[in-house]
């Protein structure tokens, strides 16, 4: 079963538009963590945000904001006033306990965001 | 240098050969991970490890072997490489459940 679903494979928007990237997750744990990463064309993976399962406060960081809703198992990411530099692949990830104290970090399939100048 | 490094960065190998991808981190992080990235599949977890000598299979473990005799190293071995294992491989490490994972630069492996 897919643990992290990013249903939007590719999104294109014109510069300065707002865009929301969806992330839906599945877990049986009561304690878990969610993440967003950015992968620009250069290929490295850049950490954006971490959220634990007990903190449902939305977070804003500059043009970026995140909406965490446990009731719908969603952790959506919004970019306001998009810029060309936001063009990248964005990954949502779920961290949860596994066997024998191990921790699994599972990623979604990613959303490729293209900002058109 | 501090951080997490993968080697080699690029590798071309022939079908049937054994190849090992290296991953080394200097933070003494407990948890380490191997992913492969393929178009349309995102990052898929191959193996992960909680500590030296504790490893688990991820989503796509077949054809791969890992070991972790030392905390800082987590090598990934393709026992008999196949063309379907052509991919970009990322290693990652993290200190605990509530911290982010740090990724290596990736290894682009081509199996011909």
PDB file of C-alpha atoms in Angstrom:
ATOM      1  CA  UNK A   1       0.000   0.000   0.000  1.00  0.00           C
ATOM      2  CA  UNK A   2       1.225   3.441  -0.872  1.00  0.00           C
ATOM      3  CA  UNK A   3       2.275   5.172   2.293  1.00  0.00           C
ATOM      4  CA  UNK A   4       2.739   8.612   0.806  1.00  0.00           C
ATOM      5  CA  UNK A   5       0.689   9.727  -2.165  1.00  0.00           C
ATOM      6  CA  UNK A   6       1.458  12.748  -4.271  1.00  0.00           C
ATOM      7  CA  UNK A   7      -1.258  12.561  -6.864  1.00  0.00           C
ATOM      8  CA  UNK A   8      -0.013  15.532  -8.888  1.00  0.00           C
ATOM      9  CA  UNK A   9       2.755  14.274 -11.131  1.00  0.00           C
ATOM     10  CA  UNK A  10       3.446  17.577 -12.859  1.00  0.00           C
ATOM     11  CA  UNK A  11       2.180  21.110 -12.364  1.00  0.00           C
ATOM     12  CA  UNK A  12       2.905  24.186 -14.457  1.00  0.00           C
ATOM     13  CA  UNK A  13       1.961  27.682 -13.389  1.00  0.00           C
ATOM     14  CA  UNK A  14       2.809  31.138 -14.587  1.00  0.00           C
ATOM     15  CA  UNK A  15       5.202  33.111 -12.454  1.00  0.00           C
ATOM     16  CA  UNK A  16       3.609  34.959  -9.524  1.00  0.00           C
ATOM     17  CA  UNK A  17       0.693  32.562  -9.321  1.00  0.00           C
ATOM     18  CA  UNK A  18       0.090  30.603  -6.140  1.00  0.00           C
ATOM     19  CA  UNK A  19       0.383  26.827  -6.273  1.00  0.00           C
ATOM     20  CA  UNK A  20      -0.449  24.040  -3.833  1.00  0.00           C
ATOM     21  CA  UNK A  21       1.216  20.653  -3.820  1.00  0.00           C
ATOM     22  CA  UNK A  22      -0.807  17.867  -2.259  1.00  0.00           C
ATOM     23  CA  UNK A  23       0.436  15.098   0.002  1.00  0.00           C
ATOM     24  CA  UNK A  24      -1.673  12.349   1.548  1.00  0.00           C
ATOM     25  CA  UNK A  25      -0.127   9.789   3.882  1.00  0.00           C
ATOM     26  CA  UNK A  26      -1.082   6.556   5.563  1.00  0.00           C
ATOM     27  CA  UNK A  27       0.190   5.252   8.894  1.00  0.00           C
ATOM     28  CA  UNK A  28      -0.995   3.311  11.932  1.00  0.00           C
ATOM     29  CA  UNK A  29       1.436   5.040  14.267  1.00  0.00           C
ATOM     30  CA  UNK A  30       0.282   7.768  16.598  1.00  0.00           C
ATOM     31  CA  UNK A  31       3.756   9.295  16.579  1.00  0.00           C
ATOM     32  CA  UNK A  32       5.172  10.082  13.186  1.00  0.00           C
ATOM     33  CA  UNK A  33       6.854  12.864  11.269  1.00  0.00           C
ATOM     34  CA  UNK A  34       6.228  14.415   7.906  1.00  0.00           C
ATOM     35  CA  UNK A  35       8.714  16.207   5.693  1.00  0.00           C
ATOM     36  CA  UNK A  36       8.951  18.133   2.467  1.00  0.00           C
ATOM     37  CA  UNK A  37      12.073  18.113   0.331  1.00  0.00           C
ATOM     38  CA  UNK A  38      12.957  20.021  -2.811  1.00  0.00           C
ATOM     39  CA  UNK A  39      15.070  18.621  -5.628  1.00  0.00           C
ATOM     40  CA  UNK A  40      16.169  21.388  -7.996  1.00  0.00           C
ATOM     41  CA  UNK A  41      17.491  20.589 -11.486  1.00  0.00           C
ATOM     42  CA  UNK A  42      20.990  20.240 -10.044  1.00  0.00           C
ATOM     43  CA  UNK A  43      19.816  17.036  -8.358  1.00  0.00           C
ATOM     44  CA  UNK A  44      20.520  17.475  -4.673  1.00  0.00           C
ATOM     45  CA  UNK A  45      17.794  16.958  -2.088  1.00  0.00           C
ATOM     46  CA  UNK A  46      17.065  19.994   0.044  1.00  0.00           C
ATOM     47  CA  UNK A  47      15.134  19.767   3.296  1.00  0.00           C
ATOM     48  CA  UNK A  48      12.263  22.268   3.599  1.00  0.00           C
ATOM     49  CA  UNK A  49      10.177  21.432   6.651  1.00  0.00           C
ATOM     50  CA  UNK A  50       9.481  18.848   9.352  1.00  0.00           C
ATOM     51  CA  UNK A  51       6.191  18.417  11.194  1.00  0.00           C
ATOM     52  CA  UNK A  52       5.360  15.975  13.994  1.00  0.00           C
ATOM     53  CA  UNK A  53       2.005  14.260  14.367  1.00  0.00           C
ATOM     54  CA  UNK A  54       1.105  16.185  17.513  1.00  0.00           C
ATOM     55  CA  UNK A  55       1.521  19.612  16.030  1.00  0.00           C
ATOM     56  CA  UNK A  56      -1.241  20.594  13.649  1.00  0.00           C
ATOM     57  CA  UNK A  57      -0.379  24.236  13.525  1.00  0.00           C
ATOM     58  CA  UNK A  58       0.097  25.552  10.053  1.00  0.00           C
ATOM     59  CA  UNK A  59       3.491  27.003   9.306  1.00  0.00           C
ATOM     60  CA  UNK A  60       4.583  29.857   7.127  1.00  0.00           C
ATOM     61  CA  UNK A  61       8.110  30.594   6.007  1.00  0.00           C
ATOM     62  CA  UNK A  62       8.320  33.472   3.599  1.00  0.00           C
ATOM     63  CA  UNK A  63       6.439  32.492   0.459  1.00  0.00           C
ATOM     64  CA  UNK A  64       6.087  28.901   1.647  1.00  0.00           C
ATOM     65  CA  UNK A  65       3.300  27.590   3.852  1.00  0.00           C
ATOM     66  CA  UNK A  66       2.233  24.159   4.999  1.00  0.00           C
ATOM     67  CA  UNK A  67      -1.205  22.883   5.993  1.00  0.00           C
ATOM     68  CA  UNK A  68      -1.210  19.747   8.153  1.00  0.00           C
ATOM     69  CA  UNK A  69      -4.592  18.097   8.757  1.00  0.00           C
ATOM     70  CA  UNK A  70      -4.653  14.804  10.649  1.00  0.00           C
ATOM     71  CA  UNK A  71      -8.364  14.341   9.986  1.00  0.00           C
ATOM     72  CA  UNK A  72      -7.669  13.965   6.272  1.00  0.00           C
ATOM     73  CA  UNK A  73      -4.101  12.628   6.601  1.00  0.00           C
ATOM     74  CA  UNK A  74      -2.819  15.441   4.473  1.00  0.00           C
ATOM     75  CA  UNK A  75       0.219  17.693   4.584  1.00  0.00           C
ATOM     76  CA  UNK A  76      -0.091  20.166   1.742  1.00  0.00           C
ATOM     77  CA  UNK A  77       2.484  22.701   0.639  1.00  0.00           C
ATOM     78  CA  UNK A  78       1.646  26.093  -0.858  1.00  0.00           C
ATOM     79  CA  UNK A  79       3.988  28.449  -2.648  1.00  0.00           C
ATOM     80  CA  UNK A  80       2.702  31.989  -2.849  1.00  0.00           C
ATOM     81  CA  UNK A  81       3.747  34.324  -5.663  1.00  0.00           C
ATOM     82  CA  UNK A  82       5.777  31.618  -7.357  1.00  0.00           C
ATOM     83  CA  UNK A  83       9.140  32.355  -8.914  1.00  0.00           C
ATOM     84  CA  UNK A  84      11.170  30.611 -11.595  1.00  0.00           C
ATOM     85  CA  UNK A  85      13.624  29.448  -8.924  1.00  0.00           C
ATOM     86  CA  UNK A  86      10.818  27.392  -7.396  1.00  0.00           C
ATOM     87  CA  UNK A  87      10.925  25.079 -10.406  1.00  0.00           C
ATOM     88  CA  UNK A  88      11.918  21.701  -8.996  1.00  0.00           C
ATOM     89  CA  UNK A  89      10.633  18.300  -7.993  1.00  0.00           C
ATOM     90  CA  UNK A  90       9.058  18.359  -4.541  1.00  0.00           C
ATOM     91  CA  UNK A  91       8.847  15.285  -2.351  1.00  0.00           C
ATOM     92  CA  UNK A  92       6.702  14.605   0.658  1.00  0.00           C
ATOM     93  CA  UNK A  93       7.982  11.992   3.138  1.00  0.00           C
ATOM     94  CA  UNK A  94       6.735  10.071   6.179  1.00  0.00           C
ATOM     95  CA  UNK A  95       8.864   8.837   9.056  1.00  0.00           C
ATOM     96  CA  UNK A  96       7.483   6.113  11.292  1.00  0.00           C
ATOM     97  CA  UNK A  97       8.697   3.366  13.595  1.00  0.00           C
ATOM     98  CA  UNK A  98       9.509   0.038  12.072  1.00  0.00           C
ATOM     99  CA  UNK A  99      10.778  -3.280  13.409  1.00  0.00           C
ATOM    100  CA  UNK A 100      13.187  -3.570  16.353  1.00  0.00           C
ATOM    101  CA  UNK A 101      13.487   0.149  16.882  1.00  0.00           C
ATOM    102  CA  UNK A 102      14.272   0.869  13.281  1.00  0.00           C
ATOM    103  CA  UNK A 103      12.829   3.894  11.534  1.00  0.00           C
ATOM    104  CA  UNK A 104      11.442   3.944   8.053  1.00  0.00           C
ATOM    105  CA  UNK A 105      11.503   7.090   5.952  1.00  0.00           C
ATOM    106  CA  UNK A 106       9.212   6.731   2.957  1.00  0.00           C
ATOM    107  CA  UNK A 107       8.890   9.214   0.121  1.00  0.00           C
ATOM    108  CA  UNK A 108       6.110   9.938  -2.304  1.00  0.00           C
ATOM    109  CA  UNK A 109       6.648   9.862  -6.037  1.00  0.00           C
ATOM    110  CA  UNK A 110       7.175  13.604  -6.197  1.00  0.00           C
ATOM    111  CA  UNK A 111       5.545  16.508  -7.993  1.00  0.00           C
ATOM    112  CA  UNK A 112       7.468  18.260 -10.756  1.00  0.00           C
ATOM    113  CA  UNK A 113       6.695  21.960 -10.540  1.00  0.00           C
ATOM    114  CA  UNK A 114       7.489  24.207 -13.482  1.00  0.00           C
ATOM    115  CA  UNK A 115       7.174  27.944 -13.144  1.00  0.00           C
ATOM    116  CA  UNK A 116       6.697  29.639 -16.495  1.00  0.00           C
ATOM    117  CA  UNK A 117       8.252  33.100 -16.740  1.00  0.00           C
TER     118      UNK A 117
ATOM    119  CA  UNK B   1      35.077  16.761   5.438  1.00  0.00           C
ATOM    120  CA  UNK B   2      31.956  16.688   7.547  1.00  0.00           C
ATOM    121  CA  UNK B   3      28.758  15.394   6.037  1.00  0.00           C
ATOM    122  CA  UNK B   4      27.601  12.457   4.015  1.00  0.00           C
ATOM    123  CA  UNK B   5      29.456  11.354   0.933  1.00  0.00           C
ATOM    124  CA  UNK B   6      28.779   8.773  -1.706  1.00  0.00           C
ATOM    125  CA  UNK B   7      31.254   7.136  -3.999  1.00  0.00           C
ATOM    126  CA  UNK B   8      31.596   6.780  -6.835  1.00  0.00           C
ATOM    127  CA  UNK B   9      29.505   9.610  -8.274  1.00  0.00           C
ATOM    128  CA  UNK B  10      29.218   7.853 -11.616  1.00  0.00           C
ATOM    129  CA  UNK B  11      29.602   4.202 -12.480  1.00  0.00           C
ATOM    130  CA  UNK B  12      29.129   2.148 -15.604  1.00  0.00           C
ATOM    131  CA  UNK B  13      29.134  -1.595 -15.171  1.00  0.00           C
ATOM    132  CA  UNK B  14      28.231  -4.636 -17.186  1.00  0.00           C
ATOM    133  CA  UNK B  15      25.291  -6.945 -16.633  1.00  0.00           C
ATOM    134  CA  UNK B  16      26.136  -9.680 -14.180  1.00  0.00           C
ATOM    135  CA  UNK B  17      28.956  -7.891 -12.416  1.00  0.00           C
ATOM    136  CA  UNK B  18      28.980  -7.182  -8.723  1.00  0.00           C
ATOM    137  CA  UNK B  19      29.208  -3.524  -7.804  1.00  0.00           C
ATOM    138  CA  UNK B  20      29.316  -1.760  -4.462  1.00  0.00           C
ATOM    139  CA  UNK B  21      28.194   1.775  -3.811  1.00  0.00           C
ATOM    140  CA  UNK B  22      29.741   3.402  -0.789  1.00  0.00           C
ATOM    141  CA  UNK B  23      28.154   5.765   1.710  1.00  0.00           C
ATOM    142  CA  UNK B  24      29.991   7.441   4.567  1.00  0.00           C
ATOM    143  CA  UNK B  25      28.710   9.927   7.148  1.00  0.00           C
ATOM    144  CA  UNK B  26      30.670  11.810   9.769  1.00  0.00           C
ATOM    145  CA  UNK B  27      27.883  12.719  12.217  1.00  0.00           C
ATOM    146  CA  UNK B  28      27.607   9.309  13.906  1.00  0.00           C
ATOM    147  CA  UNK B  29      23.944   9.261  12.924  1.00  0.00           C
ATOM    148  CA  UNK B  30      22.165   6.096  13.954  1.00  0.00           C
ATOM    149  CA  UNK B  31      19.864   5.815  10.969  1.00  0.00           C
ATOM    150  CA  UNK B  32      20.920   5.355   7.370  1.00  0.00           C
ATOM    151  CA  UNK B  33      18.981   4.728   4.195  1.00  0.00           C
ATOM    152  CA  UNK B  34      19.458   3.764   0.567  1.00  0.00           C
ATOM    153  CA  UNK B  35      17.051   4.946  -2.118  1.00  0.00           C
ATOM    154  CA  UNK B  36      16.886   4.650  -5.839  1.00  0.00           C
ATOM    155  CA  UNK B  37      15.363   7.376  -7.976  1.00  0.00           C
ATOM    156  CA  UNK B  38      13.716   6.531 -11.255  1.00  0.00           C
ATOM    157  CA  UNK B  39      11.458   8.624 -13.449  1.00  0.00           C
ATOM    158  CA  UNK B  40       7.864   8.155 -12.440  1.00  0.00           C
ATOM    159  CA  UNK B  41       8.728   6.341  -9.229  1.00  0.00           C
ATOM    160  CA  UNK B  42      10.208   9.039  -7.062  1.00  0.00           C
ATOM    161  CA  UNK B  43      12.519   7.879  -4.309  1.00  0.00           C
ATOM    162  CA  UNK B  44      12.045   4.246  -3.458  1.00  0.00           C
ATOM    163  CA  UNK B  45      13.526   2.800  -0.294  1.00  0.00           C
ATOM    164  CA  UNK B  46      15.867  -0.129  -0.833  1.00  0.00           C
ATOM    165  CA  UNK B  47      17.250  -0.799   2.665  1.00  0.00           C
ATOM    166  CA  UNK B  48      17.461   1.061   5.921  1.00  0.00           C
ATOM    167  CA  UNK B  49      19.394   0.650   9.125  1.00  0.00           C
ATOM    168  CA  UNK B  50      18.921   1.712  12.738  1.00  0.00           C
ATOM    169  CA  UNK B  51      22.480   1.011  13.875  1.00  0.00           C
ATOM    170  CA  UNK B  52      25.441  -1.178  13.163  1.00  0.00           C
ATOM    171  CA  UNK B  53      24.181  -4.681  12.420  1.00  0.00           C
ATOM    172  CA  UNK B  54      20.490  -3.659  12.327  1.00  0.00           C
ATOM    173  CA  UNK B  55      19.114  -3.488   8.805  1.00  0.00           C
ATOM    174  CA  UNK B  56      15.684  -3.886   7.241  1.00  0.00           C
ATOM    175  CA  UNK B  57      14.325  -4.274   3.748  1.00  0.00           C
ATOM    176  CA  UNK B  58      12.509  -1.390   2.154  1.00  0.00           C
ATOM    177  CA  UNK B  59      10.163  -1.403  -0.823  1.00  0.00           C
ATOM    178  CA  UNK B  60      12.580  -2.684  -3.484  1.00  0.00           C
ATOM    179  CA  UNK B  61      15.310  -4.820  -1.848  1.00  0.00           C
ATOM    180  CA  UNK B  62      15.580  -7.600  -4.425  1.00  0.00           C
ATOM    181  CA  UNK B  63      19.013  -7.829  -6.021  1.00  0.00           C
ATOM    182  CA  UNK B  64      20.658  -5.688  -3.343  1.00  0.00           C
ATOM    183  CA  UNK B  65      22.628  -6.474  -0.219  1.00  0.00           C
ATOM    184  CA  UNK B  66      23.686  -4.122   2.560  1.00  0.00           C
ATOM    185  CA  UNK B  67      25.936  -4.329   5.549  1.00  0.00           C
ATOM    186  CA  UNK B  68      26.637  -2.016   8.438  1.00  0.00           C
ATOM    187  CA  UNK B  69      29.567  -3.127  10.489  1.00  0.00           C
ATOM    188  CA  UNK B  70      30.431   0.465  11.449  1.00  0.00           C
ATOM    189  CA  UNK B  71      28.002   3.259  12.274  1.00  0.00           C
ATOM    190  CA  UNK B  72      29.469   5.635   9.717  1.00  0.00           C
ATOM    191  CA  UNK B  73      29.403   3.336   6.690  1.00  0.00           C
ATOM    192  CA  UNK B  74      26.497   1.786   4.853  1.00  0.00           C
ATOM    193  CA  UNK B  75      27.597   0.149   1.590  1.00  0.00           C
ATOM    194  CA  UNK B  76      25.075  -1.101  -0.952  1.00  0.00           C
ATOM    195  CA  UNK B  77      26.033  -4.061  -3.118  1.00  0.00           C
ATOM    196  CA  UNK B  78      24.404  -5.183  -6.315  1.00  0.00           C
ATOM    197  CA  UNK B  79      25.285  -8.851  -6.364  1.00  0.00           C
ATOM    198  CA  UNK B  80      24.725  -9.389 -10.084  1.00  0.00           C
ATOM    199  CA  UNK B  81      23.811  -6.140 -11.787  1.00  0.00           C
ATOM    200  CA  UNK B  82      20.897  -6.027 -14.211  1.00  0.00           C
ATOM    201  CA  UNK B  83      19.838  -3.294 -16.621  1.00  0.00           C
ATOM    202  CA  UNK B  84      16.766  -2.626 -14.485  1.00  0.00           C
ATOM    203  CA  UNK B  85      19.120  -1.465 -11.749  1.00  0.00           C
ATOM    204  CA  UNK B  86      20.259   1.467 -13.858  1.00  0.00           C
ATOM    205  CA  UNK B  87      19.261   4.365 -11.656  1.00  0.00           C
ATOM    206  CA  UNK B  88      20.399   7.207  -9.450  1.00  0.00           C
ATOM    207  CA  UNK B  89      21.111   5.988  -5.935  1.00  0.00           C
ATOM    208  CA  UNK B  90      20.900   8.205  -2.889  1.00  0.00           C
ATOM    209  CA  UNK B  91      22.184   7.481   0.555  1.00  0.00           C
ATOM    210  CA  UNK B  92      20.828   9.382   3.560  1.00  0.00           C
ATOM    211  CA  UNK B  93      21.370   9.557   7.292  1.00  0.00           C
ATOM    212  CA  UNK B  94      19.553  11.041  10.262  1.00  0.00           C
ATOM    213  CA  UNK B  95      20.080  11.244  13.980  1.00  0.00           C
ATOM    214  CA  UNK B  96      16.579  10.460  15.220  1.00  0.00           C
ATOM    215  CA  UNK B  97      12.904  10.217  14.309  1.00  0.00           C
ATOM    216  CA  UNK B  98      12.292  13.917  14.782  1.00  0.00           C
ATOM    217  CA  UNK B  99      15.138  15.217  12.673  1.00  0.00           C
ATOM    218  CA  UNK B 100      15.512  15.581   8.951  1.00  0.00           C
ATOM    219  CA  UNK B 101      17.513  13.206   6.826  1.00  0.00           C
ATOM    220  CA  UNK B 102      20.635  14.455   5.095  1.00  0.00           C
ATOM    221  CA  UNK B 103      21.352  13.144   1.652  1.00  0.00           C
ATOM    222  CA  UNK B 104      24.487  12.362  -0.258  1.00  0.00           C
ATOM    223  CA  UNK B 105      25.067  13.769  -3.715  1.00  0.00           C
ATOM    224  CA  UNK B 106      23.842  10.599  -5.399  1.00  0.00           C
ATOM    225  CA  UNK B 107      25.493   7.927  -7.532  1.00  0.00           C
ATOM    226  CA  UNK B 108      24.436   7.568 -11.134  1.00  0.00           C
ATOM    227  CA  UNK B 109      24.751   3.894 -12.020  1.00  0.00           C
ATOM    228  CA  UNK B 110      24.414   2.608 -15.555  1.00  0.00           C
ATOM    229  CA  UNK B 111      24.269  -1.114 -16.218  1.00  0.00           C
ATOM    230  CA  UNK B 112      25.019  -2.030 -19.828  1.00  0.00           C
TER     231      UNK B 112
END
